[in-house]
Short mmCIF file of N, CA and C in Angstrom, two decimals:
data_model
loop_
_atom_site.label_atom_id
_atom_site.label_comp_id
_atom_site.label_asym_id
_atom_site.label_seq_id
_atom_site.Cartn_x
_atom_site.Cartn_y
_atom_site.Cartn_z
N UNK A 891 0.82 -1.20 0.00
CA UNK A 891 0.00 0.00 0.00
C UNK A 891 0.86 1.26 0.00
N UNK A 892 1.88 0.99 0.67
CA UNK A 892 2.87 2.37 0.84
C UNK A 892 3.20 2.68 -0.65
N UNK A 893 3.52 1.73 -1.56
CA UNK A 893 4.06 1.99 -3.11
C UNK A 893 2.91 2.95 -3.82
N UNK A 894 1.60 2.78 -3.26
CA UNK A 894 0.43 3.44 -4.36
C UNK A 894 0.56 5.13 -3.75
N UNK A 895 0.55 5.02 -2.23
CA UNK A 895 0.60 6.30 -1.62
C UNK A 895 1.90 7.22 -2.39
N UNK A 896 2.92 6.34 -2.62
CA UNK A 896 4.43 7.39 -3.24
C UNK A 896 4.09 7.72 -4.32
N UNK A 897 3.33 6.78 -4.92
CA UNK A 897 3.15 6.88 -6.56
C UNK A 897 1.71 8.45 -6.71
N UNK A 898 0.85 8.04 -5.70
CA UNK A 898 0.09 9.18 -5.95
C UNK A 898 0.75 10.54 -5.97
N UNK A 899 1.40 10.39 -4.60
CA UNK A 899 2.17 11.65 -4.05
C UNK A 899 3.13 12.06 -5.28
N UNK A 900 4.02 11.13 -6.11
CA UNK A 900 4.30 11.62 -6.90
C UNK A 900 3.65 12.32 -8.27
N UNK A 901 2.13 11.60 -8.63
CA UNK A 901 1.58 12.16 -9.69
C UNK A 901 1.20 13.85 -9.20
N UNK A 902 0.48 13.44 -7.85
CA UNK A 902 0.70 15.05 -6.86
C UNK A 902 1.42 15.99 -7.25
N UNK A 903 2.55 15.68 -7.13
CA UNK A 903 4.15 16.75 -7.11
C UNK A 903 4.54 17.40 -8.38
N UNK A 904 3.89 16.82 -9.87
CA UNK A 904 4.42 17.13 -10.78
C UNK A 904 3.26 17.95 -11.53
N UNK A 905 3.77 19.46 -11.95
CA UNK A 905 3.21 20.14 -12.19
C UNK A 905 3.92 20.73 -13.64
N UNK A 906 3.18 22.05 -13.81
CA UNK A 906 3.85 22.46 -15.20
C UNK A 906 4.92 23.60 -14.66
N UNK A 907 6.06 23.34 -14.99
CA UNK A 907 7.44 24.39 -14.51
C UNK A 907 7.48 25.27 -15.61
N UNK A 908 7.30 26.80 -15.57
CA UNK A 908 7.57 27.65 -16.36
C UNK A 908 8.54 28.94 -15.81
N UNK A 909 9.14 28.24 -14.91
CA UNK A 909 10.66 28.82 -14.54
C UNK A 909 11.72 28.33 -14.12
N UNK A 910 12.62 28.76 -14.76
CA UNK A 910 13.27 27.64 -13.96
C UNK A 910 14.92 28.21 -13.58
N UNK A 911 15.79 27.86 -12.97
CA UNK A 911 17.06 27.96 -12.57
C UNK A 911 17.75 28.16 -13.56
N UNK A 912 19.34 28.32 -13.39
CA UNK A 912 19.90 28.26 -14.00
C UNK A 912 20.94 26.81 -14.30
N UNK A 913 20.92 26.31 -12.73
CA UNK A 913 21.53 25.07 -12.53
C UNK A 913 21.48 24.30 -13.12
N UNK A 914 22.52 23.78 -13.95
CA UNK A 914 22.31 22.63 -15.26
C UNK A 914 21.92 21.30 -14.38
N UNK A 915 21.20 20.19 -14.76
CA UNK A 915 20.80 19.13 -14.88
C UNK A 915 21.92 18.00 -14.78
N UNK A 916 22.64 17.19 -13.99
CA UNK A 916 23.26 16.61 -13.69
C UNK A 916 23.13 15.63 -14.84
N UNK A 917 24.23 14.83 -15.47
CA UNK A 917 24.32 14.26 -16.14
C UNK A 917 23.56 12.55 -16.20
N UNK A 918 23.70 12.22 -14.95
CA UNK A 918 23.78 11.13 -13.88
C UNK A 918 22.24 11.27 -13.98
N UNK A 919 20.95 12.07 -13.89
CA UNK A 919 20.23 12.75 -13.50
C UNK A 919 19.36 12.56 -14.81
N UNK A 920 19.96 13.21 -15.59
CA UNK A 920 19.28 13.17 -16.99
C UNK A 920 19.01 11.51 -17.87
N UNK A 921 20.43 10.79 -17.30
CA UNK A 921 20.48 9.38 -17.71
C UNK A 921 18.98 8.65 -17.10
N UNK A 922 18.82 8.65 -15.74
CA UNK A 922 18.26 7.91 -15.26
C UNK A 922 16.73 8.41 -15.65
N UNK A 923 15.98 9.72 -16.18
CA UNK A 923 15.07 10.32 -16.49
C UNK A 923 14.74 9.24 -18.34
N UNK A 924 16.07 9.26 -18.56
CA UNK A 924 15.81 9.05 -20.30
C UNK A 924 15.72 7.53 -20.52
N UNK A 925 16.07 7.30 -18.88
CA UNK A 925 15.95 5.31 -19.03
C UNK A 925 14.90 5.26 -18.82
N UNK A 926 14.05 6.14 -18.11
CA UNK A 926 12.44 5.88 -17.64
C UNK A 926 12.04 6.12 -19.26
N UNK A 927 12.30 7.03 -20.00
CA UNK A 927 11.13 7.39 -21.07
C UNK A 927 11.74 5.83 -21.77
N UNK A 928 12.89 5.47 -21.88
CA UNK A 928 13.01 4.02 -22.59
C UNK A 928 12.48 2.75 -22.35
N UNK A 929 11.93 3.12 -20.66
CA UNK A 929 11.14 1.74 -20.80
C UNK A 929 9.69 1.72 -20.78
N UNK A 930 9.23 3.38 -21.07
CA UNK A 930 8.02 3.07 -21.74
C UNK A 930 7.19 1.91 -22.79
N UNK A 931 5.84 1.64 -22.14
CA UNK A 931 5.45 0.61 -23.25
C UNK A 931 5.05 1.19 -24.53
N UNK A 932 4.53 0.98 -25.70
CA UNK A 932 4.69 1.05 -27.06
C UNK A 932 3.97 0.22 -27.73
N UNK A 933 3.09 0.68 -28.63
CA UNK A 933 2.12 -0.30 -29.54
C UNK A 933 3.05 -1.41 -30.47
N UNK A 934 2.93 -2.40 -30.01
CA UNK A 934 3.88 -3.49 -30.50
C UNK A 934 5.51 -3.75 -30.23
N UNK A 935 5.51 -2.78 -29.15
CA UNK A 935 6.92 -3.06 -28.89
C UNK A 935 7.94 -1.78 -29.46
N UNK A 936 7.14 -1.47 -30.82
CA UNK A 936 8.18 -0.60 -31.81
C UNK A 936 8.78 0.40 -31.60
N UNK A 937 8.60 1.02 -30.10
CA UNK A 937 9.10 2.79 -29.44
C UNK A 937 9.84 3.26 -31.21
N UNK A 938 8.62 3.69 -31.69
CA UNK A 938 8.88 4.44 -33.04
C UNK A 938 9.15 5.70 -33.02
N UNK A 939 9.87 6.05 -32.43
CA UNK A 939 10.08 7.72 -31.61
C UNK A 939 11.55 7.92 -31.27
N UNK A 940 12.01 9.07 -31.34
CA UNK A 940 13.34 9.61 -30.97
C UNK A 940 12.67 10.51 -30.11
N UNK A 941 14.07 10.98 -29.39
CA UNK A 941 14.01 12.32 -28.57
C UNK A 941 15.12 12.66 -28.72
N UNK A 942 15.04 14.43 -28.82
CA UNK A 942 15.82 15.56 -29.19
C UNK A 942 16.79 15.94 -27.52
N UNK A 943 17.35 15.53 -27.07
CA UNK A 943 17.77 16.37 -26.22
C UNK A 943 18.18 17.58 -26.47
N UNK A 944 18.01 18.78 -26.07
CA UNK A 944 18.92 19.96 -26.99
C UNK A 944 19.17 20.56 -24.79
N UNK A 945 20.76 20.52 -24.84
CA UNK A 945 21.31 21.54 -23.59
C UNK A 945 22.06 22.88 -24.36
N UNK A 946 22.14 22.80 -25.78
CA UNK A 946 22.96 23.93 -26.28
C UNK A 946 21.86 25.47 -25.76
N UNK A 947 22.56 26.39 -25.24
CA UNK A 947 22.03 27.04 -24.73
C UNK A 947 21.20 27.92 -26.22
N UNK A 948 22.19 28.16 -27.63
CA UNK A 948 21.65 28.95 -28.49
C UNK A 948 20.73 28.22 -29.05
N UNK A 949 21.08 27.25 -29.16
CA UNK A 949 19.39 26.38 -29.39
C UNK A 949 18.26 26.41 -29.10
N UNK A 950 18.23 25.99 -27.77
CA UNK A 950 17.26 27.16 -27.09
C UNK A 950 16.25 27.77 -27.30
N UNK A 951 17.70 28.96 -26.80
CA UNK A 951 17.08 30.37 -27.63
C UNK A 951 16.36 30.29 -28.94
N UNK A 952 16.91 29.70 -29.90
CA UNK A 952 16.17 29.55 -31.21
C UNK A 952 14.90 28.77 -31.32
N UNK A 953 14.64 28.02 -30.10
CA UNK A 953 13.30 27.30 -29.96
C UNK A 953 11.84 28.45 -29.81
N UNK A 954 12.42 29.45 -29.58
CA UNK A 954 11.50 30.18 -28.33
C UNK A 954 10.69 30.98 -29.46
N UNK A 955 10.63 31.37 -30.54
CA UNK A 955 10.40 31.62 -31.63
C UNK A 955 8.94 31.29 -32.18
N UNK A 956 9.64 29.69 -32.25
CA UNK A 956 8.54 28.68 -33.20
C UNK A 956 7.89 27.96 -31.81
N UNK A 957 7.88 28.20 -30.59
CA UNK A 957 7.09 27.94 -29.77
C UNK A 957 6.29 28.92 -29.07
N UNK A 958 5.73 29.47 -30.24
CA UNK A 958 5.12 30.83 -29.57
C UNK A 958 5.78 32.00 -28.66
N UNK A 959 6.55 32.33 -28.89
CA UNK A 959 7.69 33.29 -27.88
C UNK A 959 7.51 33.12 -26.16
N UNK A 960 7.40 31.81 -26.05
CA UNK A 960 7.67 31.13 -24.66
C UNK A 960 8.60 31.17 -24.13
N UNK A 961 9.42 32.80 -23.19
CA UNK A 961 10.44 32.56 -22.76
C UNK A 961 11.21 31.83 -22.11
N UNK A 962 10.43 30.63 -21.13
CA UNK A 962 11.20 30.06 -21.00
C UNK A 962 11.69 28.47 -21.14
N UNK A 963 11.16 28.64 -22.06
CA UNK A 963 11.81 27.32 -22.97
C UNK A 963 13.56 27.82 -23.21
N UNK A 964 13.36 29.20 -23.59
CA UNK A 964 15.04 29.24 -23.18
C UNK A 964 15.82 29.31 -21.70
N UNK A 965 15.22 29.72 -20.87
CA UNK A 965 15.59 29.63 -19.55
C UNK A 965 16.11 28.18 -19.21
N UNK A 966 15.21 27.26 -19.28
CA UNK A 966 15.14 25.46 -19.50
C UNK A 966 16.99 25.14 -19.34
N UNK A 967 17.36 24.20 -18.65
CA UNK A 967 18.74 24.08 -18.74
C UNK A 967 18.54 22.87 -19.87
N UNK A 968 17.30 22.28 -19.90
CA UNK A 968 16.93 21.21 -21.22
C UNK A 968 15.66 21.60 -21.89
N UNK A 969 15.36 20.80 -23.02
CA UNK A 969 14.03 20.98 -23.81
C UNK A 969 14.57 19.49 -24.41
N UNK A 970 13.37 18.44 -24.10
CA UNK A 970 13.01 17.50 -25.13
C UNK A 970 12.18 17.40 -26.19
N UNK A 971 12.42 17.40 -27.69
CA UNK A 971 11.87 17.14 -28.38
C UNK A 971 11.41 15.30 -28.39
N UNK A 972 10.06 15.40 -28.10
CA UNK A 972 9.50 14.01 -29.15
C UNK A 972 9.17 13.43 -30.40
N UNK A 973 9.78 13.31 -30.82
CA UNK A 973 9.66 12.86 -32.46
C UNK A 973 8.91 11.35 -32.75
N UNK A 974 8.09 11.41 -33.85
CA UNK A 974 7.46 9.99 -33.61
C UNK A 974 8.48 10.06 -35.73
N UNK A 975 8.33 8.67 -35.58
CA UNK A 975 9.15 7.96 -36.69
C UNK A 975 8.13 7.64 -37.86
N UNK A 976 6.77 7.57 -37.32
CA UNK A 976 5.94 6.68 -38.13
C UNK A 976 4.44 7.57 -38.26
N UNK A 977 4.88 8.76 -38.74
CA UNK A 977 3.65 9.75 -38.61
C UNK A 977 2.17 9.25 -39.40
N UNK A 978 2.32 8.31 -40.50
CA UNK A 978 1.40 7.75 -41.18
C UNK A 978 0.65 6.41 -40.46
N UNK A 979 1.31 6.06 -39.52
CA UNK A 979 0.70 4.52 -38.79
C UNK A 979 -0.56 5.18 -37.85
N UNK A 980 -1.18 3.96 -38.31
CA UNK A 980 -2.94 4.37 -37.27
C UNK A 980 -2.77 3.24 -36.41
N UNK A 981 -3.08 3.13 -35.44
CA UNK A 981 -3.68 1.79 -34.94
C UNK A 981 -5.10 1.37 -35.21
N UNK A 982 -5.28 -0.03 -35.23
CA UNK A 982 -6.58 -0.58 -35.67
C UNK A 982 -7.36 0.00 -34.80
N UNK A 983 -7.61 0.36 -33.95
CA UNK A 983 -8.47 1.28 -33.25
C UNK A 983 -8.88 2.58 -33.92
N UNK A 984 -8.40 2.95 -35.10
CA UNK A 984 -8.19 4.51 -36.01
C UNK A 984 -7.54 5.56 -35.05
N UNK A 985 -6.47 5.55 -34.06
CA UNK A 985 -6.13 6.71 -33.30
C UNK A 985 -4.68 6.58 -33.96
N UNK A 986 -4.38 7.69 -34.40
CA UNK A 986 -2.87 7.58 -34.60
C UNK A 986 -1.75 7.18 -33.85
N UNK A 987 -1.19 6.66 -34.25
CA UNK A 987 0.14 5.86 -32.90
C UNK A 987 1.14 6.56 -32.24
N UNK A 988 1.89 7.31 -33.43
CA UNK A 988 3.04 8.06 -32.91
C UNK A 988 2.72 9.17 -31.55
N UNK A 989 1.60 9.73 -31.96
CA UNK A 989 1.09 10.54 -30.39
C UNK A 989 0.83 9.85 -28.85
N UNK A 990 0.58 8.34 -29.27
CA UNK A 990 0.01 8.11 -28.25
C UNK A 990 1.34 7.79 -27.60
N UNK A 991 2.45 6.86 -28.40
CA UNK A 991 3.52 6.31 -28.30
C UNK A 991 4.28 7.62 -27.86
N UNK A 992 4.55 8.41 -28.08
CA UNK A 992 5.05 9.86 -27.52
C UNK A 992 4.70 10.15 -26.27
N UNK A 993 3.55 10.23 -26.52
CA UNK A 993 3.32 11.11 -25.25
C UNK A 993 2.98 10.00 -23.51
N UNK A 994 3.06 8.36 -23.89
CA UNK A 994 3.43 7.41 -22.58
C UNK A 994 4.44 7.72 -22.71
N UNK A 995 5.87 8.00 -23.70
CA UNK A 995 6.49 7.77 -23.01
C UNK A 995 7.40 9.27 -22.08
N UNK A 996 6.89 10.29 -22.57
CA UNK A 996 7.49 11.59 -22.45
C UNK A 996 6.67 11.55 -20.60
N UNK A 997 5.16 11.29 -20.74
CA UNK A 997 4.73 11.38 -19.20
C UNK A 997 5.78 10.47 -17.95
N UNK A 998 6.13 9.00 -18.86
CA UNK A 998 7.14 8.44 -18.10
C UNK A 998 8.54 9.71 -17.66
N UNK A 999 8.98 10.05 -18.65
CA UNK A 999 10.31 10.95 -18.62
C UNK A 999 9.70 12.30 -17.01
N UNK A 1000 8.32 13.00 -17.86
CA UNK A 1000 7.97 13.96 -16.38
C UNK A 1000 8.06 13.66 -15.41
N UNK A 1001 7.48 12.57 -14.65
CA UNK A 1001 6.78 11.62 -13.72
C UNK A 1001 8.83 10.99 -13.02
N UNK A 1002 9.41 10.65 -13.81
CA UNK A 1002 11.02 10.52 -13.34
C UNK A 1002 11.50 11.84 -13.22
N UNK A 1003 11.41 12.89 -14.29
CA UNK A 1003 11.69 14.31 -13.69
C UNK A 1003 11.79 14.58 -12.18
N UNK A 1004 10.40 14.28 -11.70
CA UNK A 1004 9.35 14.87 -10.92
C UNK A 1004 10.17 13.64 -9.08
N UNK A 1005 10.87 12.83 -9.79
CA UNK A 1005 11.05 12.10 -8.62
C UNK A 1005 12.95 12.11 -8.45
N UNK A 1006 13.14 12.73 -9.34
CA UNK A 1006 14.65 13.30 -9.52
C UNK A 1006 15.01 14.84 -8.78
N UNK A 1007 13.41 15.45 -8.41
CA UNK A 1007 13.76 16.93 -8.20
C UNK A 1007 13.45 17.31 -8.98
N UNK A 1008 13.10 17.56 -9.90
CA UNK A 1008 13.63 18.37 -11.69
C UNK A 1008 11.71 18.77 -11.81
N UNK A 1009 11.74 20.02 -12.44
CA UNK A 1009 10.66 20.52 -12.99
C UNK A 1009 9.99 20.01 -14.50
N UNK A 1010 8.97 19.87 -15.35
CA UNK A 1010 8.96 19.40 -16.80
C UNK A 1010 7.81 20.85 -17.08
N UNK A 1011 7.52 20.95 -18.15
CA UNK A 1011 6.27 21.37 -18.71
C UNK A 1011 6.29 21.03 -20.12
N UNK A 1012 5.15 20.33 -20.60
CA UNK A 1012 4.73 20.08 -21.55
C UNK A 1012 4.57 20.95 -22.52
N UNK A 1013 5.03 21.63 -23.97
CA UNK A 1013 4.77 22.00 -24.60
C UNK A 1013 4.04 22.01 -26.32
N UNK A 1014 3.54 22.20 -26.59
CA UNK A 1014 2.26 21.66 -27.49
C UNK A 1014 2.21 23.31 -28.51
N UNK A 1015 2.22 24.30 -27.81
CA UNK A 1015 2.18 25.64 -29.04
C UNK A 1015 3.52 25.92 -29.37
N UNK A 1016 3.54 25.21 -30.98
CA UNK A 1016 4.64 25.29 -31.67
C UNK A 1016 4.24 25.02 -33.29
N UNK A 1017 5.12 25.57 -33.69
CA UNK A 1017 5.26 25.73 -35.47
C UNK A 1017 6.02 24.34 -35.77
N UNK A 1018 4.88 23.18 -36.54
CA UNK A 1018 5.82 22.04 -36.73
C UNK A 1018 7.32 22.26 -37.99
N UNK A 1019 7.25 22.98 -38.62
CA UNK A 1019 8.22 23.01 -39.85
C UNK A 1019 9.44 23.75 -38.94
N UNK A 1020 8.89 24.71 -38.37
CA UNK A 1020 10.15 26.02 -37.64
C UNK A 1020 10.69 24.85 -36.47
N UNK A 1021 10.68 24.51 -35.71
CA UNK A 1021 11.15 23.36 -34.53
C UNK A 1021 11.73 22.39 -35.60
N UNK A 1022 11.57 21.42 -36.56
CA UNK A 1022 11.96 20.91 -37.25
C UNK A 1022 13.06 21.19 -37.70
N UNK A 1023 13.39 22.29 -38.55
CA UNK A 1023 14.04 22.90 -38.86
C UNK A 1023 15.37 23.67 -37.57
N UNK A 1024 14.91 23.97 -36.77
CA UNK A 1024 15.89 24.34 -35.47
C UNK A 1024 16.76 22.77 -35.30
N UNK A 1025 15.88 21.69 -35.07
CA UNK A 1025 16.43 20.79 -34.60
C UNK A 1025 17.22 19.45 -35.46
N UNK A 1026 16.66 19.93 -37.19
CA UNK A 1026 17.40 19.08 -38.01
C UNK A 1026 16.71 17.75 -38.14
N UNK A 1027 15.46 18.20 -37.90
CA UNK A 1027 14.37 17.03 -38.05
C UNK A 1027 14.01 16.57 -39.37
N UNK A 1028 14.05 15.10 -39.63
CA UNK A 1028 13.98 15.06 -41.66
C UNK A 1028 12.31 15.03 -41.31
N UNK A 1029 11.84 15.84 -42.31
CA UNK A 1029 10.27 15.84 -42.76
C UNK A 1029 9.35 14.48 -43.00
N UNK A 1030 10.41 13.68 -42.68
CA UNK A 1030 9.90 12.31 -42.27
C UNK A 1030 9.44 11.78 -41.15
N UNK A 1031 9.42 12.81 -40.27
CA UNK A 1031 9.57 12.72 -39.00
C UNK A 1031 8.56 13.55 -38.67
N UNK A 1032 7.93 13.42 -37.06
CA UNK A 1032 6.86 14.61 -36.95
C UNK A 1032 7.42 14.75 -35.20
N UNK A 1033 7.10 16.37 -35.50
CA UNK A 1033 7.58 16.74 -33.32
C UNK A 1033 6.35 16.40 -33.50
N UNK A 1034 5.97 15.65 -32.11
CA UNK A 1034 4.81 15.48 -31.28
C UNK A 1034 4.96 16.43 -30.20
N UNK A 1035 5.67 16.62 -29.60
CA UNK A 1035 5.79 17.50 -28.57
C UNK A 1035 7.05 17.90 -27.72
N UNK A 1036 7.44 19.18 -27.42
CA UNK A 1036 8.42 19.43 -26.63
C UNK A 1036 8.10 19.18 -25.10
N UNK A 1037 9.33 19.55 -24.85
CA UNK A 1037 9.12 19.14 -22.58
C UNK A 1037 10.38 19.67 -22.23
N UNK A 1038 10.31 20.92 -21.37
CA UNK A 1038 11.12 21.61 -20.72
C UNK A 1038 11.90 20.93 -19.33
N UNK A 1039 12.67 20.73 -18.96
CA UNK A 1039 13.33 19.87 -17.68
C UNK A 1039 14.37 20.60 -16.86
N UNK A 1040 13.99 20.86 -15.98
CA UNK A 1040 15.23 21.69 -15.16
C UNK A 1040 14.72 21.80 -13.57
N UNK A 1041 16.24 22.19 -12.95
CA UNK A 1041 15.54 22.40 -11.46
C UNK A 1041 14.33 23.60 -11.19
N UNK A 1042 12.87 23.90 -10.83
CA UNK A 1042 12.23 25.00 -11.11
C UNK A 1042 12.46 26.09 -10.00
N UNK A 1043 12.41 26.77 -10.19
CA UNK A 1043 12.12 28.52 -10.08
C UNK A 1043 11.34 28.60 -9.51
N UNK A 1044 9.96 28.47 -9.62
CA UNK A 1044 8.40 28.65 -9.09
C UNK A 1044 7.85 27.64 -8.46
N UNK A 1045 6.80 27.63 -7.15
CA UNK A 1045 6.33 26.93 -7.59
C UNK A 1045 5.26 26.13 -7.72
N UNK A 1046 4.58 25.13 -6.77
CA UNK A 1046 3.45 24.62 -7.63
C UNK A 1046 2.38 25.28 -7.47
N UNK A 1047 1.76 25.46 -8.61
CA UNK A 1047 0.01 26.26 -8.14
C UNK A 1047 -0.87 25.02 -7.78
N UNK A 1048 -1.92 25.40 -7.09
CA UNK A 1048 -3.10 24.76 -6.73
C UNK A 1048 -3.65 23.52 -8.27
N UNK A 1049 -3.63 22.54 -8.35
CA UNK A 1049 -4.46 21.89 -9.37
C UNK A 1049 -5.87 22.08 -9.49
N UNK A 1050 -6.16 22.22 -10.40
CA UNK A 1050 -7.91 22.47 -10.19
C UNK A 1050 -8.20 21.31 -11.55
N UNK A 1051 -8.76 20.37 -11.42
CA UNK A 1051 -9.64 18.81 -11.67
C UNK A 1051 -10.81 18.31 -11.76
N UNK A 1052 -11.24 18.00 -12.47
CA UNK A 1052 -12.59 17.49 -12.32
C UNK A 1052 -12.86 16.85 -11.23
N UNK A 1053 -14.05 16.72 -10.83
CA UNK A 1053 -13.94 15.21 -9.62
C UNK A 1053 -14.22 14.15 -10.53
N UNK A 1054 -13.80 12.92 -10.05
CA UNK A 1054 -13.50 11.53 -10.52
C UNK A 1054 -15.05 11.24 -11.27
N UNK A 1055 -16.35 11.92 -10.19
CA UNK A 1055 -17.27 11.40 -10.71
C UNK A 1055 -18.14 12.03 -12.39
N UNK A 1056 -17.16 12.94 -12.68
CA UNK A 1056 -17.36 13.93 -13.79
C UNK A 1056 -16.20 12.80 -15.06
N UNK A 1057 -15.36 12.48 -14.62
CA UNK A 1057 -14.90 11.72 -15.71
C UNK A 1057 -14.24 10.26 -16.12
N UNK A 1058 -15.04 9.24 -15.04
CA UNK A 1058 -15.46 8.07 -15.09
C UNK A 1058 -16.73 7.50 -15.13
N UNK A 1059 -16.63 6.39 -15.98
CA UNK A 1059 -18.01 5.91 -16.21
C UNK A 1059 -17.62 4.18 -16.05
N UNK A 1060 -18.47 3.69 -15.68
CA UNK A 1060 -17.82 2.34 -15.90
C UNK A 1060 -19.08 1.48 -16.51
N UNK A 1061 -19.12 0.49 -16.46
CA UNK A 1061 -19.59 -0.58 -17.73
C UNK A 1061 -19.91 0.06 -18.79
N UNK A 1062 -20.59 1.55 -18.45
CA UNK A 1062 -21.38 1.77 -20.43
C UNK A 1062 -20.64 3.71 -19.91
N UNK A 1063 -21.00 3.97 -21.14
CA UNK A 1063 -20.97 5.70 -21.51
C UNK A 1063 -21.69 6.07 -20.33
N UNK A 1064 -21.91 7.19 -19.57
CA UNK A 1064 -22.75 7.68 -18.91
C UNK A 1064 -22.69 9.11 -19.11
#
């Protein structure tokens, strides 16, 4: 029972960081964050996805642009790009794969952030061609989404949530 209580407490703890330090990200730190997003599960196994690490600081900077002039995506001592490999694959279900496959495994990467110390925020307003292009992405490729990582600055605000009974239903639709 104690494992579900840490695990809540951790979904608890992790919020969206939109400030952050200057203190770079320990190397040691970052490894053990990028082993979590690797052992994300994956529709068939295939983790059809890269990730961008970018620590170059002018990089960055050049992100902040094509992500809606979000300053601090340059502040960020990191920014992960998610890249899915297989932008044309659906699953037989008709939901596209590469998003879903992205984004288990990038929540894995927050969720280790979040138990490392380290701040994440999800980023989603961005210019797919301009990020591409910053990061040397072949047009074969699609960002699914960036994720900011660093020790934060700010910090958590209040969550505000549905209650459970607003967005579960069980045996049928309700």
């Amino acid at each position: 029972m104690r494992f579900i209580m840490d695990f809540l407490e951790l979904v608890n703890l992790r919020y969206s960081a939109r400030s952050y330090q200057s203190r770079p990200v320990e190397q040691d730190r970052l490894d053990r964050i990028l082993e979590a997003a690797r052992l994300a599960p994956s529709g068939s196994n295939r983790h059809p996805w890269k990730l961008v690490v970018v620590r170059d600081a002018e990089t960055r900077r050049r992100l902040v642009a094509p992500c809606a002039n979000q300053q601090f995506i340059a502040q960020a001592p990191v920014v992960i790009a998610g890249v899915g490999l297989t932008p044309d694959r659906v699953m037989r279900c008709g939901v596209p794969g590469d998003p879903v496959d992205v984004a288990i495994a990038m929540e894995h990467l927050a969720l280790a952030a979040t138990a490392e110390g380290l701040g994440t925020c999800w980023i989603g307003a961005f210019y797919q061609d301009q990020v591409r292009e910053v990061l040397g992405i072949p047009e074969s490729a699609k960002v699914i989404e960036l994720m900011t990582l660093g020790y934060p600055a700010d910090s958590p605000r209040t969550k505000d949530r549905k209650p459970i009974s607003e967005i579960v239903c069980y045996d049928r639709w309700c």
